[in-house]
mmCIF file of C-alpha atoms in Angstrom:
data_model
loop_
_atom_site.group_PDB
_atom_site.id
_atom_site.type_symbol
_atom_site.label_atom_id
_atom_site.label_comp_id
_atom_site.label_asym_id
_atom_site.label_seq_id
_atom_site.Cartn_x
_atom_site.Cartn_y
_atom_site.Cartn_z
ATOM 1 C CA UNK K 1 85.306 81.943 121.260
ATOM 2 C CA UNK K 2 86.693 82.564 123.421
ATOM 3 C CA UNK K 3 88.890 79.746 124.267
ATOM 4 C CA UNK K 4 89.045 77.874 120.722
ATOM 5 C CA UNK K 5 86.870 77.725 116.910
ATOM 6 C CA UNK K 6 83.388 76.450 116.332
ATOM 7 C CA UNK K 7 82.198 75.724 113.603
ATOM 8 C CA UNK K 8 80.649 72.984 110.344
ATOM 9 C CA UNK K 9 81.610 70.248 109.313
ATOM 10 C CA UNK K 10 79.825 67.567 107.281
ATOM 11 C CA UNK K 11 76.593 68.097 109.560
ATOM 12 C CA UNK K 12 78.324 68.494 112.673
ATOM 13 C CA UNK K 13 79.930 71.232 114.809
ATOM 14 C CA UNK K 14 83.558 71.278 115.478
ATOM 15 C CA UNK K 15 85.447 72.492 118.126
ATOM 16 C CA UNK K 16 88.993 73.745 117.848
ATOM 17 C CA UNK K 17 91.037 74.706 121.237
ATOM 18 C CA UNK K 18 91.866 74.753 124.464
ATOM 19 C CA UNK K 19 91.132 71.509 127.336
ATOM 20 C CA UNK K 20 87.926 73.533 128.925
ATOM 21 C CA UNK K 21 86.338 75.055 125.378
ATOM 22 C CA UNK K 22 86.614 71.983 124.066
ATOM 23 C CA UNK K 23 84.999 69.709 127.500
ATOM 24 C CA UNK K 24 82.211 72.640 126.393
ATOM 25 C CA UNK K 25 80.527 69.654 123.768
ATOM 26 C CA UNK K 26 82.927 66.439 124.580
ATOM 27 C CA UNK K 27 82.959 65.750 128.738
ATOM 28 C CA UNK K 28 85.116 63.325 127.756
ATOM 29 C CA UNK K 29 87.868 65.264 125.912
ATOM 30 C CA UNK K 30 91.338 63.857 128.477
ATOM 31 C CA UNK K 31 94.034 66.125 128.522
ATOM 32 C CA UNK K 32 97.313 64.987 126.203
ATOM 33 C CA UNK K 33 101.146 65.552 127.315
ATOM 34 C CA UNK K 34 103.564 67.963 125.594
ATOM 35 C CA UNK K 35 107.135 68.818 125.657
ATOM 36 C CA UNK K 36 108.451 72.348 126.547
ATOM 37 C CA UNK K 37 108.076 74.453 123.121
ATOM 38 C CA UNK K 38 105.033 72.471 122.122
ATOM 39 C CA UNK K 39 101.653 73.745 122.460
ATOM 40 C CA UNK K 40 97.908 71.918 121.832
ATOM 41 C CA UNK K 41 95.049 71.877 120.487
ATOM 42 C CA UNK K 42 91.844 70.081 120.984
ATOM 43 C CA UNK K 43 89.226 69.215 118.192
ATOM 44 C CA UNK K 44 85.571 67.730 119.345
ATOM 45 C CA UNK K 45 83.093 66.535 116.516
ATOM 46 C CA UNK K 46 79.800 67.061 117.386
ATOM 47 C CA UNK K 47 79.642 65.469 121.224
ATOM 48 C CA UNK K 48 82.375 63.149 120.470
ATOM 49 C CA UNK K 49 86.217 64.054 121.437
ATOM 50 C CA UNK K 50 88.725 63.175 118.443
ATOM 51 C CA UNK K 51 90.913 63.772 119.257
ATOM 52 C CA UNK K 52 94.718 66.581 119.752
ATOM 53 C CA UNK K 53 96.822 69.030 117.494
ATOM 54 C CA UNK K 54 99.921 68.644 119.128
ATOM 55 C CA UNK K 55 101.803 71.525 117.618
ATOM 56 C CA UNK K 56 105.165 71.941 117.774
ATOM 57 C CA UNK K 57 105.728 77.401 117.854
ATOM 58 C CA UNK K 58 108.724 78.456 117.803
ATOM 59 C CA UNK K 59 111.339 81.842 118.347
ATOM 60 C CA UNK K 60 110.461 84.409 115.360
ATOM 61 C CA UNK K 61 114.392 84.525 114.304
ATOM 62 C CA UNK K 62 116.373 87.743 115.715
ATOM 63 C CA UNK K 63 113.770 87.443 118.744
ATOM 64 C CA UNK K 64 116.239 86.355 120.713
ATOM 65 C CA UNK K 65 118.447 90.581 118.496
ATOM 66 C CA UNK K 66 115.271 92.551 119.728
ATOM 67 C CA UNK K 67 115.321 91.586 123.310
ATOM 68 C CA UNK K 68 118.605 92.553 124.010
ATOM 69 C CA UNK K 69 118.438 95.283 120.951
ATOM 70 C CA UNK K 70 115.399 96.986 123.607
ATOM 71 C CA UNK K 71 117.212 96.872 126.711
ATOM 72 C CA UNK K 72 119.893 98.787 125.249
ATOM 73 C CA UNK K 73 117.697 100.977 124.095
ATOM 74 C CA UNK K 74 116.150 101.599 127.912
ATOM 75 C CA UNK K 75 113.027 99.713 127.592
ATOM 76 C CA UNK K 76 113.294 98.470 131.428
ATOM 77 C CA UNK K 77 110.969 95.262 131.510
ATOM 78 C CA UNK K 78 109.860 93.654 128.213
ATOM 79 C CA UNK K 79 106.568 91.383 129.155
ATOM 80 C CA UNK K 80 105.542 88.403 127.091
ATOM 81 C CA UNK K 81 101.021 88.102 127.003
ATOM 82 C CA UNK K 82 100.887 84.909 124.926
ATOM 83 C CA UNK K 83 97.483 82.570 125.359
ATOM 84 C CA UNK K 84 99.868 79.489 124.845
ATOM 85 C CA UNK K 85 100.159 76.998 127.608
ATOM 86 C CA UNK K 86 103.114 77.973 130.052
ATOM 87 C CA UNK K 87 105.137 75.393 129.587
ATOM 88 C CA UNK K 88 105.370 76.339 125.308
ATOM 89 C CA UNK K 89 105.793 80.368 126.896
ATOM 90 C CA UNK K 90 108.557 80.090 128.883
ATOM 91 C CA UNK K 91 110.674 77.918 126.963
ATOM 92 C CA UNK K 92 109.989 80.430 124.130
ATOM 93 C CA UNK K 93 110.779 82.728 126.713
ATOM 94 C CA UNK K 94 114.310 81.256 128.357
ATOM 95 C CA UNK K 95 115.405 80.455 123.979
ATOM 96 C CA UNK K 96 115.046 84.755 123.605
ATOM 97 C CA UNK K 97 115.774 85.925 126.687
ATOM 98 C CA UNK K 98 112.438 86.880 128.780
ATOM 99 C CA UNK K 99 112.007 87.277 132.324
ATOM 100 C CA UNK K 100 108.257 87.690 133.414
ATOM 101 C CA UNK K 101 106.560 85.442 131.107
ATOM 102 C CA UNK K 102 102.522 85.361 131.334
ATOM 103 C CA UNK K 103 100.570 82.463 130.055
ATOM 104 C CA UNK K 104 97.259 80.682 128.629
ATOM 105 C CA UNK K 105 96.091 84.455 127.972
ATOM 106 C CA UNK K 106 92.500 85.311 126.649
ATOM 107 C CA UNK K 107 92.270 88.897 124.485
ATOM 108 C CA UNK K 108 90.467 90.938 127.840
ATOM 109 C CA UNK K 109 93.412 89.542 130.018
ATOM 110 C CA UNK K 110 96.247 90.785 127.939
ATOM 111 C CA UNK K 111 94.750 93.750 127.725
ATOM 112 C CA UNK K 112 94.538 94.339 131.349
ATOM 113 C CA UNK K 113 97.855 93.470 132.303
ATOM 114 C CA UNK K 114 98.795 95.930 129.512
ATOM 115 C CA UNK K 115 97.281 98.783 131.132
ATOM 116 C CA UNK K 116 99.325 97.320 135.334
ATOM 117 C CA UNK K 117 102.808 97.693 133.089
ATOM 118 C CA UNK K 118 104.514 100.327 134.096
ATOM 119 C CA UNK K 119 106.771 102.521 133.096
ATOM 120 C CA UNK K 120 104.318 104.131 130.834
ATOM 121 C CA UNK K 121 104.115 104.675 127.163
ATOM 122 C CA UNK K 122 103.736 100.440 127.255
ATOM 123 C CA UNK K 123 104.864 98.851 123.160
ATOM 124 C CA UNK K 124 103.090 96.245 122.421
ATOM 125 C CA UNK K 125 104.230 93.722 118.913
ATOM 126 C CA UNK K 126 102.402 91.119 118.122
ATOM 127 C CA UNK K 127 100.828 88.923 115.040
ATOM 128 C CA UNK K 128 97.501 87.021 115.351
ATOM 129 C CA UNK K 129 93.570 88.274 115.351
ATOM 130 C CA UNK K 130 93.632 87.768 119.068
ATOM 131 C CA UNK K 131 96.465 90.530 119.694
ATOM 132 C CA UNK K 132 93.984 93.191 118.185
ATOM 133 C CA UNK K 133 92.330 94.097 121.531
ATOM 134 C CA UNK K 134 96.041 95.031 122.772
ATOM 135 C CA UNK K 135 97.554 96.719 120.358
ATOM 136 C CA UNK K 136 95.284 99.481 120.080
ATOM 137 C CA UNK K 137 95.200 99.668 123.582
ATOM 138 C CA UNK K 138 99.150 100.079 124.191
ATOM 139 C CA UNK K 139 100.498 103.425 123.965
ATOM 140 C CA UNK K 140 102.178 101.624 121.179
ATOM 141 C CA UNK K 141 100.856 99.217 119.238
ATOM 142 C CA UNK K 142 103.672 97.397 115.866
ATOM 143 C CA UNK K 143 102.088 94.235 113.779
ATOM 144 C CA UNK K 144 104.294 92.152 112.118
ATOM 145 C CA UNK K 145 102.414 92.380 108.480
ATOM 146 C CA UNK K 146 103.705 90.347 106.502
ATOM 147 C CA UNK K 147 103.056 86.526 108.647
ATOM 148 C CA UNK K 148 99.913 88.498 110.810
ATOM 149 C CA UNK K 149 96.919 89.243 110.859
ATOM 150 C CA UNK K 150 94.464 92.325 108.775
ATOM 151 C CA UNK K 151 92.352 92.325 111.987
ATOM 152 C CA UNK K 152 96.107 93.193 113.870
ATOM 153 C CA UNK K 153 97.383 95.134 110.662
ATOM 154 C CA UNK K 154 94.464 98.193 111.389
ATOM 155 C CA UNK K 155 94.451 98.307 115.316
ATOM 156 C CA UNK K 156 97.914 98.982 114.951
ATOM 157 C CA UNK K 157 99.687 102.148 114.991
ATOM 158 C CA UNK K 158 103.015 100.677 112.750
ATOM 159 C CA UNK K 159 103.071 97.247 110.518
ATOM 160 C CA UNK K 160 106.265 95.352 109.702
ATOM 161 C CA UNK K 161 105.763 94.775 106.114
ATOM 162 C CA UNK K 162 108.487 92.366 106.555
ATOM 163 C CA UNK K 163 108.855 89.094 107.983
ATOM 164 C CA UNK K 164 111.700 90.478 110.670
ATOM 165 C CA UNK K 165 110.833 90.865 113.722
ATOM 166 C CA UNK K 166 114.083 93.026 114.063
ATOM 167 C CA UNK K 167 112.507 95.305 111.986
ATOM 168 C CA UNK K 168 111.118 96.260 115.512
ATOM 169 C CA UNK K 169 113.974 97.833 116.335
ATOM 170 C CA UNK K 170 115.057 99.793 113.785
ATOM 171 C CA UNK K 171 111.085 101.282 113.984
ATOM 172 C CA UNK K 172 112.131 102.375 117.498
ATOM 173 C CA UNK K 173 115.044 104.169 115.592
ATOM 174 C CA UNK K 174 113.059 105.131 113.363
ATOM 175 C CA UNK K 175 110.551 107.084 116.029
ATOM 176 C CA UNK K 176 112.807 108.412 117.562
ATOM 177 C CA UNK K 177 114.866 109.819 115.100
ATOM 178 C CA UNK K 178 111.334 111.495 113.490
ATOM 179 C CA UNK K 179 110.409 112.640 117.414
ATOM 180 C CA UNK K 180 113.869 115.337 117.960
ATOM 181 C CA UNK K 181 114.277 115.868 113.798
ATOM 182 C CA UNK K 182 110.365 117.718 115.025
ATOM 183 C CA UNK K 183 111.712 119.070 117.767
ATOM 184 C CA UNK K 184 114.891 120.639 116.752
ATOM 185 C CA UNK K 185 112.928 121.915 114.326
ATOM 186 C CA UNK K 186 109.997 123.106 116.143
ATOM 187 C CA UNK K 187 113.286 125.398 118.286
ATOM 188 C CA UNK K 188 114.440 126.600 115.477
ATOM 189 C CA UNK K 189 111.324 128.049 114.208
ATOM 190 C CA UNK K 190 110.780 129.262 117.901
ATOM 191 C CA UNK K 191 113.684 130.717 118.372
ATOM 192 C CA UNK K 192 114.422 132.874 115.198
ATOM 193 C CA UNK K 193 110.830 134.101 115.697
ATOM 194 C CA UNK K 194 111.242 135.622 119.048
ATOM 195 C CA UNK K 195 114.232 136.828 117.457
ATOM 196 C CA UNK K 196 112.254 138.503 114.590
ATOM 197 C CA UNK K 197 110.056 140.159 117.372
ATOM 198 C CA UNK K 198 113.168 141.662 118.926
ATOM 199 C CA UNK K 199 114.326 142.876 115.731
ATOM 200 C CA UNK K 200 110.974 144.661 115.236
ATOM 201 C CA UNK K 201 109.236 145.459 118.116
ATOM 202 C CA UNK K 202 113.221 147.928 118.798
ATOM 203 C CA UNK K 203 112.112 148.890 114.680
ATOM 204 C CA UNK K 204 115.100 147.862 113.071
ATOM 205 C CA UNK K 205 112.780 145.704 110.401
ATOM 206 C CA UNK K 206 109.607 147.274 109.417
ATOM 207 C CA UNK K 207 106.206 145.174 109.688
ATOM 208 C CA UNK K 208 106.232 143.639 106.437
ATOM 209 C CA UNK K 209 109.213 142.918 106.099
ATOM 210 C CA UNK K 210 108.669 141.049 109.199
ATOM 211 C CA UNK K 211 105.856 139.649 108.505
ATOM 212 C CA UNK K 212 107.365 138.288 105.519
ATOM 213 C CA UNK K 213 111.107 137.141 107.387
ATOM 214 C CA UNK K 214 108.456 135.261 109.401
ATOM 215 C CA UNK K 215 107.370 133.195 105.869
ATOM 216 C CA UNK K 216 111.157 132.678 105.757
ATOM 217 C CA UNK K 217 111.520 130.963 109.424
ATOM 218 C CA UNK K 218 108.808 128.515 108.880
ATOM 219 C CA UNK K 219 109.872 127.306 105.711
ATOM 220 C CA UNK K 220 113.046 127.022 107.352
ATOM 221 C CA UNK K 221 111.824 125.004 109.993
ATOM 222 C CA UNK K 222 110.084 122.829 107.249
ATOM 223 C CA UNK K 223 112.701 122.147 105.769
ATOM 224 C CA UNK K 224 114.809 121.432 108.584
ATOM 225 C CA UNK K 225 111.996 118.592 109.724
ATOM 226 C CA UNK K 226 112.271 116.717 106.140
ATOM 227 C CA UNK K 227 115.641 115.389 107.569
ATOM 228 C CA UNK K 228 112.782 113.194 109.888
ATOM 229 C CA UNK K 229 111.800 111.672 105.947
ATOM 230 C CA UNK K 230 115.023 110.137 105.275
ATOM 231 C CA UNK K 231 116.874 109.392 109.413
ATOM 232 C CA UNK K 232 119.761 109.066 109.596
ATOM 233 C CA UNK K 233 122.366 106.465 107.818
ATOM 234 C CA UNK K 234 122.082 103.572 110.565
ATOM 235 C CA UNK K 235 118.387 103.086 109.377
ATOM 236 C CA UNK K 236 120.181 102.980 105.405
ATOM 237 C CA UNK K 237 119.022 98.210 104.928
#
């Protein structure tokens, strides 16, 4: 459900989530104080308010390094879209160097804000079940699969299998390298084919030989494109 989760335990319905979600069953629920960087999950059992869980959120290791690396790559804007409360979101964002923060978001809010971000395409990185819709809607969705939910990994275009968010930067590098190799291979094939057609047009080579040479050109372009499998030296880790 939006704002939290509910389930049966000991014959009672247990609700865990936002204050508004818990107040749907326990109107007497009240807000508790918490520090920046912390998140609160409120709990009700049946129609009674049971209390609150205060969780200490921390930025992922290398998150600040990733933000700096993305900016070096030319990304004009780095934005945080999170369901956490604004205090926690602002604290984490300040720690890793993100200026644009949107907090207390539902999954549909993330998708709406994603569509508003310019320029396109937009890369989205996430790991929770609530990130699955926005990962699917992004130009490139990248899921942190080591600790993330299966739904997020299935919705994403790229899955990082190690619990190291800095590898998102490597994924961007590899994607750009692969695209550059693919474009080079296409141009090699086009240029060589045009040269070959010129020779065939003026009668310098027979049609049968030209057809065989075209197969050689296609093979050469494919072999060149296989460079993308190795990647440049800086990707060796």
